[in-house]
Amino acid sequence: MSEITPDVVESHGLSPEEYERVLSGVGREPNLVELGIFSVMWSEHCSYKSSRLHLKKLPTEADWVICGPGENAGVIDIGDGQAAIFKMESHNHPSYIEPYQGAATGVGGILRDVFTMGARPIANMNALRFGRPDHPKMKHLVQGVVAGIGGYGNCVGVPTVGGETNFHPAYDGNILVNAMTVGVADADKIFYSAASGVGNPIVYVGSKTGRDGIHGATMASADFEEDAEAKRPTVQVGDPFTEKCLLEATLELMATGAVIAIQDMGAAGLTCSGVEMATNGKAGIRLDMNKVPCREEGMTPYEMMLSESQERMLMVLKPGREREAQAIFEKWELDFAIIGEVTDTQRMVLEFDGEVVCDIPLGPLAADAPEYDRPYISKDEYAEWAGIAPMMDVPDTDDPGSDLLRLMASPNLASRGWIAEQYDSQVMADTLQTGGDAAVVRVHGTDKALAISTDCTPRYVHADPYEGGKQAIAEAYRNICAVGARPLAVTNCLNFANPQRPEIMSQFVHALEGMGDACRALDFPIVSGNVSLYNESKSAKKDGGVGGSAILPTPAIGGVGILEDISAMVTSAFKSEGDAIYLIAPEFWARPDPTRSHLGKSLWLDVIHGRDEGRAPPVNLAAELGAGQIVRKLIGEGLLSAVHDLSDGGLAVALAEMALLGDIGAEVSANDAYTAAQWWFGEDQARYVITVSPQNAESFNRIVAEGPDIDEAEMVGFARIGTVGGDSLLGVSLAELRLAHESFFNDWMGT
């Protein structure tokens, strides 16, 4: 065994203070295997040591929540004895180093988190952030990530039904790849990770273990230095065909009743899965490392325990069911090996070549891992640090149509068709809607569906972490309401920079505060998630980027809702000439209020004027709740022909998207209480555009008069702004709009 020197400790990502805690927890100096296990279990990626304190403040419960945070994925009741199981996770650093495999294995990992709990995956989503398109590496990164997501998801046979892709210089040296999977299971057949039953066999299934991905969790818990490319060996290599076999074999075995506990080998591989199973079951674990299936010669226990090779699972089986389980996995041509047993010692014991090579208590590894209350600055101090102030010189426009063309052609609003066409969205034949506010996927064999959305506006979070956190939840809520579904629960992927910087920790703390307040107000609990910190790079400047940059704070939100009757689903496309167009907005409940129209931090201000200024728009949660309720009521009554929430680019962009999807224009008018820029491009919240056919006008007016079922009903106002028809919008032909909208990716990728 190697000598444990300060340099060895540092190379494992442990501080001197943390190593002292290791010595105290073990009661002696650890050997290299034990040190490696502590290093990955105490990494930011696995232990959440900078975030656990604040994650505890989030709302996680509701009558329909079956399992909240703490397991592989969150579980909610969707009626009829069924449950939806879902989670979002990050694969940021691996995707920057090796974009195809980084993104592909991110998809594979999140799929396993879901089917590990007994669910059949029915949909994949993603949330992607890239740097400037003219950055010398960015085209390669975009091509690789999109190919990796499509290559893995398509081969496994799970539809990729939606997501978001944005560009900003802050991601030049550290892109974000967040993957989400949703599955469905019987509510009384959910599988958990708690090992139990002294002497019960611990079984390894799936692919063999290799040397790929060793120290992946540690790498994901540190800033990028200028030698990022040298970390390529820490990126895992995926095999989607093996994953498909593993999925089917696992679900087949679960149906036999032989499984007591099960855990995916994700971050930190065999180490994390073994520790979590034993800890959750308040048990111990003994493993014979000679029995671990390996695909490379001479692998050491250190390498086996820290490898993050893909498509592997760890199970505890009922005694006597081993041969039955083995037959299933061999039928699917997968490895199956009994590698250990459950004990009552509450220790992890590893044996190799007849010797004990690890014997450490589980408490210090998991429950007693470091938890830090990192210093952070106040909201006022943060605003001063970030230089956020009201705009003193607010520009206007004398040609909204021309501005709209430029916006629709810009990278953050351009058509994502080039991306979507690489994903199979129709496999399994239950996809009802993609490309709208939320994806909609039928629950197989029923008349109900799940609505799924991924959302975040990082420029808002950077300007005001509290309001930006609220807005991320509120936009997911709006997108689900806009298709007619009832929002149920949230998963998240909290992407931030270095938490040891007080201003970054302030972003994290106050964004979570805003998220929590929004979830409570909207009855939209958080049931699962992931934290990804240290997303900043020292290599950005060398690669032609902004240099030493932290990403924008990006708390990506994955929302899930239930549509009880798929016949009630609406889309955002304009449908028919003569349909009335209404804007739902809180400022219309009493009188127009131009002070509400926020151009600060808007895409219009950035794209048209090259200015990144102002404050983020505030989020009125009572208005969000009321608007969402009345939109769902109108949809449920069958009175709306199209619905679209307002977000990036404001009213003009929302109308353009509806027109392009429906291939029909509109005659719309401005409101003289606002400047043209405020009216067409302001990014106020709690707003929807809806259309109503003439035959539904009377019933529509009756329900609007009744208002939503909340005390703050007056916060929801309606204004008719135009009529569907023609072949233009704001004086611009649909042909011009479509050409502009499709130009960016077509030109960039040479298609």
XYZ file of C-alpha atoms in Angstrom, residues 135 165 345 355 443 501 600 629:
8
model
C -16.154 30.445 -29.206
C -30.816 25.090 -24.966
C -21.690 -4.328 11.791
C -6.804 -10.080 3.098
C -49.521 7.128 -19.501
C -16.861 32.518 -2.569
C -34.366 45.095 -17.591
C -55.998 28.240 -12.120
